[in-house]
Amino acid sequence: TRYGTVTGVQTCALPILLMKNIEQVNKLQQDAQSAIEDLASGKRDDMGSVLMAKEKADLAFQTLLQVRNKMMSAYEEIKQIRV
């Protein structure tokens, strides 16, 4: 993992990367919700792109959830290590 500095403190880039991915997933979910609302209100009529936006948001969320699960599993393994 790359390291950076935030206000003079050395930090790991992993939390920053995770936050960026969470923000991206949130944006995809908001875009999908907006597309669904627009379709329901008649502002748009392209059902295909609405379904695509919804599937993209769902897939991104499921992928992020799997990353979280793997990280929690790794954390639990690390906690079990005796020093």
C-alpha positions as MATLAB code, in Angstrom:
seq = 'TRYGTVTGVQTCALPILLMKNIEQVNKLQQDAQSAIEDLASGKRDDMGSVLMAKEKADLAFQTLLQVRNKMMSAYEEIKQIRV';
ca = [
       0.000    0.000    0.000;
       1.193    3.485   -0.701;
       1.695    5.926    2.100;
       0.999    9.611    2.190;
       0.976   12.410    4.682;
      -2.022   14.226    6.037;
      -1.146   17.275    8.112;
       2.324   15.885    8.700;
       1.165   12.453    9.895;
       2.080    9.447    7.801;
      -1.053    7.564    6.763;
      -1.916    4.486    4.751;
      -3.680    5.106    1.444;
      -6.086    2.198    1.984;
      -8.634    4.134    4.086;
      -8.578    6.959    1.555;
      -9.124    4.494   -1.272;
     -12.000    2.864    0.603;
     -13.680    6.204    1.259;
     -13.394    7.135   -2.421;
     -14.990    3.830   -3.387;
     -17.788    4.300   -0.861;
     -18.436    7.749   -2.303;
     -18.502    6.318   -5.839;
     -20.964    3.595   -4.847;
     -23.133    6.193   -3.116;
     -23.107    8.349   -6.263;
     -24.108    5.360   -8.411;
     -26.974    4.589   -6.034;
     -28.146    8.207   -6.068;
     -27.972    8.308   -9.878;
     -29.961    5.079  -10.127;
     -32.601    6.389   -7.698;
     -32.856    9.612   -9.651;
     -33.251    7.671  -12.903;
     -36.021    5.550  -11.358;
     -37.818    8.656  -10.098;
     -37.494   10.317  -13.507;
     -38.890    7.210  -15.195;
     -41.825    7.074  -12.751;
     -42.611   10.761  -13.234;
     -42.380   10.570  -17.020;
     -39.280   12.761  -17.321;
     -37.533    9.930  -19.146;
     -38.726    6.943  -21.104;
     -35.588    4.882  -21.667;
     -36.232    1.887  -19.415;
     -33.004    0.199  -20.581;
     -30.711    2.908  -19.253;
     -32.636    3.024  -15.967;
     -32.241   -0.723  -15.526;
     -28.564   -0.454  -16.436;
     -28.018    2.289  -13.842;
     -29.784    0.209  -11.188;
     -27.784   -2.933  -12.005;
     -24.530   -0.971  -12.036;
     -25.291    0.482   -8.601;
     -26.284   -2.938   -7.244;
     -23.136   -4.597   -8.574;
     -20.923   -1.837   -7.173;
     -22.574   -2.172   -3.765;
     -22.237   -5.971   -3.738;
     -18.560   -5.689   -4.698;
     -17.933   -3.146   -1.946;
     -19.726   -5.405    0.532;
     -17.484   -8.325   -0.464;
     -14.374   -6.172    0.039;
     -15.677   -5.234    3.476;
     -16.319   -8.875    4.338;
     -12.806   -9.877    3.255;
     -11.290   -7.065    5.299;
     -13.287   -8.058    8.374;
     -12.176  -11.664    7.926;
      -8.542  -10.584    7.646;
      -8.940   -8.394   10.743;
     -10.361  -11.331   12.718;
      -7.408  -13.496   11.637;
      -4.948  -10.807   12.698;
      -6.650  -10.524   16.090;
      -6.056  -14.239   16.610;
      -2.281  -13.929   16.141;
      -0.446  -14.257   19.445;
       2.608  -12.098   19.919;
];
